[in-house]
CSV table of C-alpha atoms and ligand atoms in Angstrom, one decimal:
chain,number,residue,atom,x,y,z
R,1,MET,CA,-16.6,5.0,-31.4
R,2,GLN,CA,-15.9,8.3,-29.7
R,3,GLU,CA,-14.6,11.2,-31.8
R,4,ARG,CA,-12.1,12.5,-29.3
R,5,LEU,CA,-10.7,11.9,-25.9
R,6,THR,CA,-12.7,14.1,-23.6
R,7,GLY,CA,-12.0,15.9,-20.4
R,8,PHE,CA,-14.3,17.8,-18.2
R,9,LYS,CA,-13.9,21.6,-17.8
R,10,CYS,CA,-15.2,23.1,-14.6
R,11,LYS,CA,-17.6,26.0,-15.5
R,12,ARG,CA,-16.7,27.8,-12.3
R,13,CYS,CA,-12.9,27.7,-12.3
R,14,GLY,CA,-11.8,26.3,-15.7
R,15,ARG,CA,-9.9,23.3,-14.4
R,16,VAL,CA,-9.9,20.3,-16.7
R,17,THR,CA,-10.1,16.9,-15.2
R,18,TYR,CA,-10.0,13.4,-16.7
R,19,PRO,CA,-11.7,11.2,-15.7
R,20,LYS,CA,-14.9,13.0,-14.5
R,21,HIS,CA,-15.4,13.9,-10.9
R,22,GLU,CA,-18.9,15.0,-9.8
R,23,ARG,CA,-17.3,17.9,-7.9
R,24,CYS,CA,-14.3,19.9,-9.2
R,25,LEU,CA,-10.9,18.8,-7.8
R,26,SER,CA,-10.0,22.5,-7.5
R,27,CYS,CA,-13.1,24.4,-6.5
R,28,ARG,CA,-15.9,21.8,-5.8
R,29,GLY,CA,-17.9,23.3,-8.7
R,30,THR,CA,-20.5,20.9,-10.0
R,31,GLU,CA,-21.1,22.0,-13.6
R,32,PHE,CA,-18.8,20.9,-16.4
R,33,GLU,CA,-18.5,21.1,-20.1
R,34,GLU,CA,-16.9,18.4,-22.2
R,35,VAL,CA,-13.7,19.5,-23.9
R,36,GLY,CA,-11.2,17.6,-26.2
R,37,LEU,CA,-7.9,16.9,-24.5
R,38,GLY,CA,-6.2,17.6,-27.7
R,39,ASP,CA,-4.3,15.7,-30.5
R,40,GLU,CA,-0.9,15.9,-29.1
R,41,CYS,CA,0.6,14.7,-25.8
R,42,THR,CA,4.0,13.8,-24.4
R,43,LEU,CA,5.0,10.5,-22.8
R,44,LEU,CA,5.8,11.1,-19.1
R,45,THR,CA,6.5,7.5,-18.0
R,46,TYR,CA,5.8,4.0,-19.2
R,47,THR,CA,6.1,0.3,-18.4
R,48,LYS,CA,6.1,-2.9,-20.5
R,49,LEU,CA,3.9,-5.3,-18.7
R,50,TYR,CA,4.8,-9.0,-19.1
R,51,ALA,CA,2.4,-10.4,-16.5
R,52,LEU,CA,-0.8,-9.6,-18.4
R,53,PRO,CA,-4.3,-9.1,-17.0
R,54,GLU,CA,-7.2,-11.2,-18.5
R,55,GLY,CA,-8.3,-10.5,-22.0
R,56,ILE,CA,-4.9,-9.2,-23.4
R,57,GLU,CA,-3.2,-11.9,-25.3
R,58,MET,CA,0.3,-10.8,-26.4
R,59,PRO,CA,2.9,-9.6,-24.0
R,60,PRO,CA,4.3,-7.1,-23.5
R,61,LEU,CA,1.5,-4.6,-23.0
R,62,THR,CA,3.0,-1.1,-23.0
R,63,LEU,CA,1.2,1.3,-20.6
R,64,GLY,CA,2.1,4.9,-20.1
R,65,VAL,CA,1.1,8.2,-18.6
R,66,VAL,CA,0.8,11.0,-21.2
R,67,ASP,CA,0.8,14.7,-20.5
R,68,PHE,CA,-1.4,17.1,-22.5
R,69,GLY,CA,0.0,20.2,-20.7
R,70,GLY,CA,-1.6,22.4,-18.1
R,71,GLY,CA,-1.6,19.6,-15.6
R,72,VAL,CA,-3.9,17.4,-17.7
R,73,ARG,CA,-2.8,13.9,-18.1
R,74,ALA,CA,-4.1,10.4,-19.0
R,75,LEU,CA,-3.1,6.8,-18.7
R,76,GLY,CA,-3.4,4.4,-21.6
R,77,GLN,CA,-1.9,1.8,-23.8
R,78,ILE,CA,1.1,2.9,-25.9
R,79,ILE,CA,1.3,1.6,-29.4
R,80,SER,CA,5.1,1.5,-29.8
R,81,ASP,CA,7.8,-1.1,-29.5
R,82,ASP,CA,10.3,1.5,-28.6
R,83,PRO,CA,8.7,4.0,-26.2
R,84,LYS,CA,10.8,6.9,-25.0
R,85,ILE,CA,10.1,9.4,-22.3
R,86,GLY,CA,9.3,12.8,-23.9
R,87,MET,CA,8.1,11.3,-27.2
R,88,LYS,CA,5.1,12.9,-28.9
R,89,LEU,CA,2.0,10.8,-29.1
R,90,ARG,CA,-1.6,11.2,-30.2
R,91,PRO,CA,-4.8,9.5,-29.0
R,92,VAL,CA,-6.4,6.8,-31.3
R,93,TRP,CA,-9.5,4.8,-30.8
R,94,GLY,CA,-9.2,1.1,-30.6
R,95,LYS,CA,-9.8,-2.2,-28.8
R,96,LEU,CA,-8.3,-2.3,-25.3
R,97,ARG,CA,-9.0,-5.8,-24.0
R,98,LYS,CA,-11.7,-8.4,-23.3
R,99,ILE,CA,-13.3,-8.5,-19.9
R,100,GLY,CA,-15.2,-11.7,-19.7
R,101,GLU,CA,-16.9,-12.0,-23.2
R,102,GLU,CA,-17.1,-8.2,-23.6
R,103,GLU,CA,-14.7,-6.4,-25.9
R,104,MET,CA,-13.7,-3.1,-24.4
R,105,TYR,CA,-12.8,-0.1,-26.5
R,106,GLY,CA,-11.2,3.2,-25.7
R,107,PHE,CA,-8.3,5.6,-26.6
R,108,LYS,CA,-4.7,4.4,-26.9
R,109,PHE,CA,-1.7,6.5,-27.8
R,110,GLU,CA,0.4,6.1,-30.9
R,111,PRO,CA,3.5,8.1,-32.1
R,112,ALA,CA,2.5,11.4,-33.6
R,113,GLU,CA,4.9,10.9,-36.4
R,114,LYS,CA,5.1,7.4,-37.7
R,115,GLY,CA,8.6,6.4,-38.8
J,1,MET,CA,-9.1,12.2,24.3
J,2,ARG,CA,-7.7,9.5,26.5
J,3,ASP,CA,-4.2,8.1,26.0
J,4,VAL,CA,-4.3,4.6,24.4
J,5,ALA,CA,-2.0,1.7,25.0
J,6,ILE,CA,-1.3,-1.6,23.3
J,7,ILE,CA,-1.2,-4.2,26.0
J,8,GLY,CA,-0.9,-7.4,23.9
J,9,CYS,CA,-0.1,-8.6,20.5
J,10,GLY,CA,0.3,-11.7,18.5
J,11,MET,CA,0.4,-13.1,14.9
J,12,THR,CA,0.5,-16.3,13.0
J,13,LYS,CA,3.3,-17.4,10.8
J,14,PHE,CA,2.9,-15.7,7.4
J,15,GLY,CA,3.3,-17.7,4.2
J,16,ARG,CA,1.5,-20.5,2.4
J,17,ILE,CA,-0.3,-21.9,5.5
J,18,GLU,CA,-1.8,-25.3,4.6
J,19,GLY,CA,-4.8,-26.7,6.6
J,20,LYS,CA,-5.9,-23.4,8.1
J,21,ASN,CA,-8.6,-21.2,6.7
J,22,LEU,CA,-9.0,-17.5,7.2
J,23,MET,CA,-11.0,-17.9,10.4
J,24,ASP,CA,-8.5,-20.4,11.9
J,25,LEU,CA,-5.7,-17.8,11.3
J,26,MET,CA,-7.7,-14.9,12.8
J,27,VAL,CA,-8.6,-17.0,15.8
J,28,GLU,CA,-5.0,-18.1,16.3
J,29,ALA,CA,-3.6,-14.5,16.2
J,30,SER,CA,-6.4,-13.1,18.3
J,31,LEU,CA,-5.9,-15.7,21.1
J,32,ARG,CA,-2.2,-15.0,21.1
J,33,ALA,CA,-2.8,-11.3,21.5
J,34,ILE,CA,-5.4,-11.9,24.3
J,35,ASP,CA,-3.1,-14.3,26.0
J,36,ASP,CA,-0.1,-11.9,25.7
J,37,ALA,CA,-2.2,-9.1,27.3
J,38,GLY,CA,-3.4,-11.5,30.0
J,39,VAL,CA,-7.1,-10.4,29.5
J,40,GLY,CA,-8.6,-13.8,28.9
J,41,GLU,CA,-11.1,-13.3,31.7
J,42,GLU,CA,-12.0,-9.7,30.9
J,43,ASP,CA,-15.0,-8.4,28.9
J,44,PHE,CA,-14.2,-6.8,25.5
J,45,ASP,CA,-16.2,-3.8,24.5
J,46,SER,CA,-15.4,-3.8,20.8
J,47,VAL,CA,-13.7,-5.8,18.0
J,48,TYR,CA,-12.4,-4.4,14.7
J,49,VAL,CA,-11.4,-6.9,12.0
J,50,GLY,CA,-9.2,-5.7,9.1
J,51,ASN,CA,-9.8,-7.7,6.0
J,52,MET,CA,-10.0,-6.8,2.3
J,53,MET,CA,-11.3,-9.8,0.3
J,54,ALA,CA,-12.8,-12.5,2.5
J,55,GLY,CA,-16.0,-12.6,0.5
J,56,GLU,CA,-14.2,-12.8,-2.8
J,57,LEU,CA,-11.4,-15.2,-1.9
J,58,THR,CA,-12.7,-17.4,0.9
J,59,HIS,CA,-16.5,-17.1,0.3
J,60,GLN,CA,-17.2,-15.9,3.8
J,61,THR,CA,-18.7,-12.6,4.8
J,62,ALA,CA,-19.4,-10.8,8.0
J,63,ILE,CA,-16.3,-12.3,9.5
J,64,ALA,CA,-16.2,-10.0,12.6
J,65,SER,CA,-19.4,-11.8,13.7
J,66,ALA,CA,-17.8,-15.1,13.0
J,67,LEU,CA,-14.6,-14.2,15.0
J,68,VAL,CA,-16.5,-13.1,18.2
J,69,ASP,CA,-18.5,-16.3,18.0
J,70,ARG,CA,-15.4,-18.6,17.6
J,71,ILE,CA,-13.5,-17.1,20.5
J,72,ASN,CA,-16.5,-15.9,22.6
J,73,LEU,CA,-16.1,-12.2,22.8
J,74,ILE,CA,-19.9,-11.9,22.7
J,75,PRO,CA,-21.5,-9.4,23.2
J,76,ALA,CA,-18.7,-7.1,22.0
J,77,ALA,CA,-19.5,-4.6,19.3
J,78,ALA,CA,-17.9,-6.4,16.3
J,79,GLU,CA,-17.3,-5.1,12.8
J,80,ARG,CA,-15.1,-5.6,9.7
J,81,VAL,CA,-13.1,-2.7,8.4
J,82,GLU,CA,-12.2,-2.6,4.7
J,83,ASN,CA,-9.8,-0.1,3.3
J,84,GLY,CA,-8.0,-2.0,0.6
J,85,PRO,CA,-4.5,-3.1,1.7
J,86,ALA,CA,-4.7,-0.6,4.6
J,87,SER,CA,-7.6,-2.4,6.1
J,88,GLY,CA,-5.3,-3.5,9.0
J,89,ALA,CA,-4.1,-0.1,10.0
J,90,SER,CA,-7.6,1.3,9.5
J,91,ALA,CA,-8.9,-1.3,12.0
J,92,VAL,CA,-6.2,-0.3,14.4
J,93,LYS,CA,-7.1,3.4,14.0
J,94,ASN,CA,-10.8,2.5,14.7
J,95,GLY,CA,-9.7,0.7,17.8
J,96,PHE,CA,-7.6,3.6,18.9
J,97,LEU,CA,-10.5,6.0,18.4
J,98,ALA,CA,-12.9,3.7,20.3
J,99,VAL,CA,-10.6,3.8,23.4
J,100,ALA,CA,-9.5,7.4,23.0
J,101,SER,CA,-13.1,8.6,22.9
J,102,GLY,CA,-14.0,6.8,26.0
J,103,ALA,CA,-16.5,4.6,24.2
J,104,SER,CA,-14.6,1.4,24.8
J,105,ASP,CA,-12.3,0.2,27.6
J,106,LEU,CA,-11.0,-3.0,26.1
J,107,VAL,CA,-10.7,-3.6,22.3
J,108,LEU,CA,-9.4,-6.4,20.1
J,109,VAL,CA,-8.1,-5.5,16.6
J,110,ALA,CA,-7.4,-8.4,14.3
J,111,GLY,CA,-6.4,-8.4,10.7
J,112,GLY,CA,-6.1,-11.3,8.3
J,113,GLU,CA,-6.3,-12.6,4.8
J,114,LYS,CA,-6.2,-16.1,3.2
J,115,MET,CA,-4.8,-15.6,-0.3
J,116,THR,CA,-2.7,-18.6,-1.5
J,117,GLU,CA,-5.5,-20.9,-2.3
J,118,ALA,CA,-6.7,-18.6,-5.1
J,119,ASP,CA,-5.2,-18.4,-8.6
J,120,THR,CA,-2.6,-15.6,-8.9
J,121,ASP,CA,-4.5,-14.2,-11.9
J,122,VAL,CA,-7.7,-13.9,-9.7
J,123,ILE,CA,-5.7,-12.1,-7.0
J,124,THR,CA,-4.0,-9.8,-9.5
J,125,ASP,CA,-7.3,-8.9,-11.0
J,126,LEU,CA,-9.1,-8.4,-7.7
J,127,VAL,CA,-6.3,-6.1,-6.5
J,128,SER,CA,-6.3,-4.3,-9.9
J,129,THR,CA,-10.0,-3.4,-9.3
J,130,MET,CA,-8.7,-0.8,-6.7
J,131,THR,CA,-7.7,1.3,-9.7
J,132,HIS,CA,-10.1,3.7,-11.5
J,133,PRO,CA,-12.5,1.6,-13.5
J,134,THR,CA,-12.6,3.6,-16.7
J,135,ALA,CA,-9.4,5.6,-16.6
J,136,GLU,CA,-7.1,2.8,-15.4
J,137,TYR,CA,-8.5,-0.7,-14.9
J,138,VAL,CA,-10.0,-1.1,-18.4
J,139,HIS,CA,-6.7,-0.3,-20.0
J,140,GLY,CA,-5.0,-3.3,-18.4
J,141,VAL,CA,-3.5,-1.6,-15.4
J,142,THR,CA,-2.3,-3.9,-12.6
J,143,LEU,CA,-0.6,-2.8,-9.3
J,144,PRO,CA,2.8,-3.9,-10.6
J,145,ALA,CA,2.2,-1.7,-13.6
J,146,MET,CA,1.4,1.3,-11.3
J,147,ALA,CA,4.6,0.6,-9.4
J,148,ALA,CA,6.6,0.4,-12.6
J,149,LEU,CA,5.2,3.7,-13.8
J,150,LEU,CA,6.3,5.3,-10.6
J,151,THR,CA,9.7,3.6,-10.6
J,152,ARG,CA,10.5,4.9,-14.1
J,153,LEU,CA,9.5,8.4,-13.1
J,154,TYR,CA,12.0,8.1,-10.2
J,155,MET,CA,14.7,6.8,-12.4
J,156,GLU,CA,14.2,9.6,-14.9
J,157,ARG,CA,14.0,12.4,-12.3
J,158,TYR,CA,16.1,11.3,-9.3
J,159,GLY,CA,18.7,8.9,-10.7
J,160,LEU,CA,17.3,5.8,-9.0
J,161,THR,CA,18.6,2.6,-10.6
J,162,GLU,CA,17.4,-1.0,-10.6
J,163,ARG,CA,20.3,-1.8,-8.2
J,164,HIS,CA,18.7,0.4,-5.5
J,165,LEU,CA,15.5,-1.7,-5.7
J,166,ALA,CA,17.5,-4.9,-5.5
J,167,MET,CA,19.3,-3.5,-2.4
J,168,VAL,CA,16.0,-2.9,-0.6
J,169,ALA,CA,15.0,-6.4,-1.5
J,170,VAL,CA,18.3,-7.9,-0.2
J,171,LYS,CA,17.9,-5.9,3.1
J,172,ASN,CA,14.4,-7.0,3.6
J,173,HIS,CA,15.2,-10.7,2.9
J,174,SER,CA,18.1,-10.5,5.3
J,175,ASN,CA,15.8,-9.0,8.0
J,176,ALA,CA,13.2,-11.7,7.4
J,177,MET,CA,15.7,-14.4,8.0
J,178,LYS,CA,15.8,-13.2,11.6
J,179,ASN,CA,12.0,-13.2,11.8
J,180,PRO,CA,10.4,-16.6,12.5
J,181,TYR,CA,7.0,-15.3,11.4
J,182,ALA,CA,8.2,-14.2,8.0
J,183,HIS,CA,7.0,-15.8,4.8
J,184,ILE,CA,10.3,-15.7,2.9
J,185,GLN,CA,13.1,-17.3,4.8
J,186,ARG,CA,15.9,-17.4,2.2
J,187,PRO,CA,18.7,-14.9,1.4
J,188,CYS,CA,18.8,-13.0,-1.8
J,189,THR,CA,21.6,-11.2,-3.5
J,190,VAL,CA,21.7,-8.0,-5.6
J,191,GLU,CA,22.7,-10.1,-8.7
J,192,GLY,CA,20.0,-12.7,-8.0
J,193,ALA,CA,17.3,-10.0,-7.6
J,194,MET,CA,18.5,-8.3,-10.8
J,195,SER,CA,18.3,-11.4,-12.8
J,196,SER,CA,14.8,-12.4,-11.6
J,197,VAL,CA,12.0,-12.4,-14.2
J,198,MET,CA,10.7,-9.1,-15.5
J,199,ILE,CA,7.1,-8.5,-14.6
J,200,ALA,CA,6.5,-4.9,-15.5
J,201,ASP,CA,9.7,-3.3,-16.9
J,202,PRO,CA,11.7,-1.9,-15.0
J,203,LEU,CA,10.1,-4.0,-12.2
J,204,ARG,CA,11.3,-7.6,-11.7
J,205,LEU,CA,9.7,-10.3,-9.6
J,206,TYR,CA,12.1,-9.6,-6.7
J,207,TYR,CA,11.1,-6.0,-6.4
J,208,ALA,CA,7.5,-7.1,-5.4
J,209,CYS,CA,6.0,-8.8,-2.4
J,210,PRO,CA,4.7,-12.4,-2.5
J,211,ILE,CA,1.1,-13.6,-2.0
J,212,SER,CA,0.7,-14.8,1.6
J,213,ASP,CA,-1.8,-16.1,4.2
J,214,GLY,CA,-1.7,-14.8,7.8
J,215,ALA,CA,-3.2,-12.9,10.6
J,216,ALA,CA,-2.1,-10.5,13.3
J,217,ALA,CA,-3.9,-9.0,16.4
J,218,VAL,CA,-3.4,-6.4,19.1
J,219,VAL,CA,-5.3,-5.6,22.3
J,220,LEU,CA,-5.9,-1.9,23.3
J,221,CYS,CA,-7.0,-0.2,26.5
J,222,PRO,CA,-6.7,3.2,28.1
J,223,LEU,CA,-3.1,3.9,29.1
J,224,GLU,CA,-4.2,4.6,32.7
J,225,LYS,CA,-5.4,1.0,33.0
J,226,ALA,CA,-2.5,-0.6,31.0
J,227,LYS,CA,-0.3,-1.2,34.0
J,228,GLU,CA,-2.9,-3.6,35.5
J,229,PHE,CA,-2.3,-5.9,32.6
J,230,ALA,CA,1.1,-5.2,30.9
J,231,ASP,CA,4.6,-4.8,32.2
J,232,LYS,CA,5.6,-3.0,29.0
J,233,PRO,CA,2.7,-1.2,27.5
J,234,VAL,CA,3.2,0.7,24.3
J,235,ARG,CA,1.4,4.0,23.8
J,236,ILE,CA,-0.2,5.0,20.4
J,237,ALA,CA,1.3,8.5,20.3
J,238,GLY,CA,-0.5,9.5,17.1
J,239,PHE,CA,-2.1,8.5,13.9
J,240,GLY,CA,-2.7,10.2,10.6
J,241,HIS,CA,-5.0,9.2,7.8
J,242,ALA,CA,-5.3,11.0,4.4
J,243,SER,CA,-6.5,10.3,0.9
J,244,ASP,CA,-5.6,11.6,-2.6
J,245,VAL,CA,-7.1,11.4,-6.1
J,246,GLN,CA,-7.5,7.8,-7.3
J,247,THR,CA,-5.7,7.9,-10.6
J,248,LEU,CA,-1.9,8.2,-10.7
J,249,HIS,CA,-2.0,10.6,-13.6
J,250,GLU,CA,-4.3,13.2,-11.9
J,251,ARG,CA,-2.1,13.6,-8.8
J,252,GLU,CA,-0.5,17.0,-8.5
J,253,ASP,CA,2.8,15.3,-9.1
J,254,PRO,CA,2.6,11.6,-9.9
J,255,ALA,CA,6.0,11.1,-8.2
J,256,VAL,CA,4.7,12.4,-4.9
J,257,LEU,CA,2.6,10.4,-2.5
J,258,LYS,CA,0.7,13.3,-1.1
J,259,SER,CA,-1.5,11.1,1.2
J,260,VAL,CA,1.7,9.8,2.8
J,261,GLN,CA,2.9,13.4,3.3
J,262,LEU,CA,-0.3,14.5,4.8
J,263,ALA,CA,-1.0,11.5,7.0
J,264,SER,CA,2.6,11.6,8.3
J,265,GLN,CA,2.4,15.3,9.1
J,266,ARG,CA,-0.9,14.7,11.0
J,267,ALA,CA,0.6,11.8,12.9
J,268,PHE,CA,3.7,13.7,13.9
J,269,GLU,CA,1.7,16.7,14.9
J,270,MET,CA,-0.6,14.6,17.1
J,271,ALA,CA,2.4,12.8,18.7
J,272,LYS,CA,4.3,16.1,19.1
J,273,LEU,CA,7.3,14.5,17.4
J,274,LYS,CA,9.5,14.9,14.4
J,275,PRO,CA,10.9,12.4,11.9
J,276,LYS,CA,14.3,12.6,13.7
J,277,ASP,CA,12.7,11.3,16.9
J,278,ILE,CA,11.8,8.0,15.3
J,279,ASP,CA,14.1,4.9,15.9
J,280,VAL,CA,12.4,2.2,13.7
J,281,VAL,CA,10.1,2.2,10.8
J,282,GLU,CA,7.8,-0.3,9.0
J,283,THR,CA,6.8,0.8,5.5
J,284,HIS,CA,4.3,-0.7,3.0
J,285,ASP,CA,6.8,-2.1,0.5
J,286,ALA,CA,4.4,-4.1,-1.6
J,287,PHE,CA,6.9,-2.9,-4.2
J,288,GLU,CA,10.4,-1.9,-3.2
J,289,ILE,CA,10.1,1.5,-4.9
J,290,LEU,CA,7.4,2.2,-2.3
J,291,GLU,CA,9.7,1.8,0.6
J,292,ILE,CA,12.0,4.5,-0.9
J,293,VAL,CA,9.2,6.9,-1.8
J,294,GLN,CA,7.4,6.5,1.5
J,295,SER,CA,10.6,7.1,3.4
J,296,GLU,CA,10.9,10.5,1.7
J,297,ASP,CA,7.3,11.6,1.7
J,298,ALA,CA,7.0,10.6,5.4
J,299,GLY,CA,9.8,13.1,6.0
J,300,PHE,CA,12.7,10.9,6.9
J,301,PHE,CA,14.8,11.8,3.8
J,302,GLU,CA,14.8,14.6,1.4
J,303,LYS,CA,12.7,14.1,-1.7
J,304,GLY,CA,14.7,12.2,-4.3
J,305,LYS,CA,17.3,11.0,-1.8
J,306,GLY,CA,15.7,8.0,-0.3
J,307,HIS,CA,17.6,5.6,-2.6
J,308,LEU,CA,20.9,7.1,-1.4
J,309,ALA,CA,20.0,6.3,2.2
J,310,VAL,CA,19.5,2.7,1.1
J,311,GLU,CA,22.9,2.8,-0.6
J,312,LYS,CA,24.6,4.1,2.5
J,313,GLY,CA,23.0,1.5,4.8
J,314,VAL,CA,21.1,4.1,6.7
J,315,THR,CA,17.9,1.9,6.6
J,316,ALA,CA,19.7,-1.4,7.4
J,317,LEU,CA,19.1,-3.1,10.7
J,318,ASP,CA,22.2,-1.6,12.2
J,319,GLY,CA,21.8,1.8,10.4
J,320,GLU,CA,20.6,5.1,11.8
J,321,LEU,CA,17.0,4.5,10.8
J,322,PRO,CA,16.2,0.8,10.3
J,323,ILE,CA,13.3,0.3,7.9
J,324,ASN,CA,11.3,-2.9,7.9
J,325,PRO,CA,13.2,-5.0,10.5
J,326,SER,CA,10.4,-7.5,10.1
J,327,GLY,CA,11.3,-8.1,6.5
J,328,GLY,CA,8.5,-5.8,5.3
J,329,LEU,CA,5.8,-6.8,2.9
J,330,LYS,CA,8.6,-8.1,0.6
J,331,ALA,CA,9.7,-10.8,2.9
J,332,ARG,CA,7.5,-11.0,6.0
J,333,GLY,CA,4.7,-11.3,3.3
J,334,HIS,CA,1.6,-9.4,2.5
J,335,PRO,CA,-1.7,-11.1,3.5
J,336,VAL,CA,-3.4,-7.8,2.8
J,337,GLY,CA,-5.8,-7.3,5.7
J,338,ALA,CA,-3.2,-8.6,8.2
J,339,THR,CA,-0.4,-6.3,7.1
J,340,GLY,CA,-1.3,-3.1,8.9
J,341,VAL,CA,-1.8,-5.0,12.1
J,342,ALA,CA,1.4,-7.0,11.7
J,343,GLN,CA,3.4,-3.8,11.3
J,344,ILE,CA,2.1,-2.7,14.7
J,345,VAL,CA,2.8,-6.1,16.2
J,346,GLU,CA,6.4,-5.9,14.9
J,347,LEU,CA,6.9,-2.4,16.3
J,348,VAL,CA,5.4,-3.3,19.7
J,349,TRP,CA,8.0,-6.2,19.9
J,350,GLN,CA,10.7,-3.7,18.9
J,351,LEU,CA,9.7,-1.2,21.6
J,352,ARG,CA,9.5,-3.9,24.2
J,353,GLY,CA,12.9,-5.1,23.3
J,354,GLU,CA,11.5,-8.5,22.3
J,355,ALA,CA,12.4,-8.7,18.6
J,356,GLY,CA,15.2,-11.2,19.1
J,357,GLU,CA,18.0,-11.2,16.5
J,358,ARG,CA,16.3,-8.4,14.6
J,359,GLN,CA,16.0,-6.1,17.6
J,360,VAL,CA,16.8,-2.4,16.9
J,361,LYS,CA,18.8,-1.5,19.9
J,362,GLY,CA,17.2,0.9,22.3
J,363,ALA,CA,14.2,1.6,20.1
J,364,LYS,CA,11.8,4.1,21.9
J,365,ARG,CA,9.6,5.4,19.1
J,366,ALA,CA,8.3,3.7,16.0
J,367,PHE,CA,6.5,4.7,12.8
J,368,ALA,CA,4.2,2.5,10.6
J,369,CYS,CA,2.9,3.3,7.1
J,370,ASN,CA,0.1,1.2,5.6
J,371,PHE,CA,-1.3,1.9,2.2
J,372,GLY,CA,-4.8,1.4,0.8
J,373,GLY,CA,-5.0,1.7,-3.0
J,374,PHE,CA,-1.8,2.8,-4.8
J,375,GLY,CA,-0.7,5.7,-2.7
J,376,ASN,CA,-4.1,7.4,-2.6
J,377,ASN,CA,-5.1,6.3,0.9
J,378,THR,CA,-2.5,6.1,3.7
J,379,VAL,CA,-2.8,5.3,7.4
J,380,ILE,CA,0.2,6.2,9.7
J,381,HIS,CA,0.7,5.2,13.3
J,382,ILE,CA,3.4,6.4,15.7
J,383,LEU,CA,4.1,4.3,18.7
J,384,GLU,CA,6.1,5.1,21.9
J,385,ARG,CA,7.6,3.0,24.7
J,386,VAL,CA,6.1,4.0,28.0
J,387,GLY,CA,8.5,4.6,30.9
I,401,ZN,ZN1,-13.5,24.2,-10.5
């Protein structure tokens, strides 16, 4: 398990990217430090996927793009039956899917305030 | 650079083609193009084959070598070009560069894919592997999911509704009914499309292309030699090719297809033309949202207004700027490696005035947009009637 969802901050220009690029998307710098993307993000767009890929059993799978501010975003599974654009979310570690026999884990997003 | 002309073209019927494997389809399209150009007795210098998944789907690799063997283009320089679903247009671009540079005088470009014998799940998964392995794919992302995320952004920001997607589908089905090569040969209504099964909310089955088999081919030569072979050569006036970050979420604005913008600008610059000079367009509508977004980012409509053009009939066959007279990926079908070449074939027919019932009257200049990945790799071609 990972402690936090991490991005990569360019040591030359400060740009944070997620996922990692070997050269900075802004300045082509090659040295980065790992930084937490934060505990709070906003839902930018989402879909409920009914035609599921292998290793995910129960439709629908809700996927969304979340925004951490400052141009830093991530895509992931959204744990909510009633997603709404603009809702506040936070990253949580969990099982994503099976690929072949392997169980894949990563960060998903759940409502920041549980109802 | 030399001017380059398309002197011949041909394609197979698209659809579920029983009894013909990938190479059979590629051979059929290639021979039609060679025949159309009337160059059966000539020596070809190079052959570019657009294909994405032959190894994975049909258990055959090095298919360019196989093609020159089947139709004896030996000893032409033969290679396969893979650029995701833009493999076809990338192959055309390579053919163009070979002739323009002076390296080749006669070139065959063929694109093809055989997809319908594989399980839909296998295809969906293979296509999903175009997405970022750790930041997208592993989370369960599929291409329909990507298209749905973009669609919802558009709905939220620009007032696009599901009805607009259905209208694009209806138009493309209707065009395809006039295209004997098209996969889907049945009409569709707005209500019918809007009651089709939901695959990735807000995306329904009818807002996405089918899985198809098929191949298409063109023959290229220097424009100065084109008149020896063809009565109505078509000039490749320009191309543009650009990429963008792989993940949707890291794009400067996830609602903007920057690679389409850049590739289009480059193509227009090279052709010394503007969007208003174009008479007919083929877009990469693997999902109907993409036809709308591409039509904006290519410069034909203001950002956020593409769906209004659909509503007003601007993009219909008899509109001011017909888009996808062939039926597009939605209804002509999308055998991935063939698509970029088939777009060019359709536009050559349009510019020669040979498109039959779906002919765009007086078309002189045409624009094609082929997509590799999900908007992060775009190849544009602009074609022009000669004389
Ligand atoms: Zn930097």
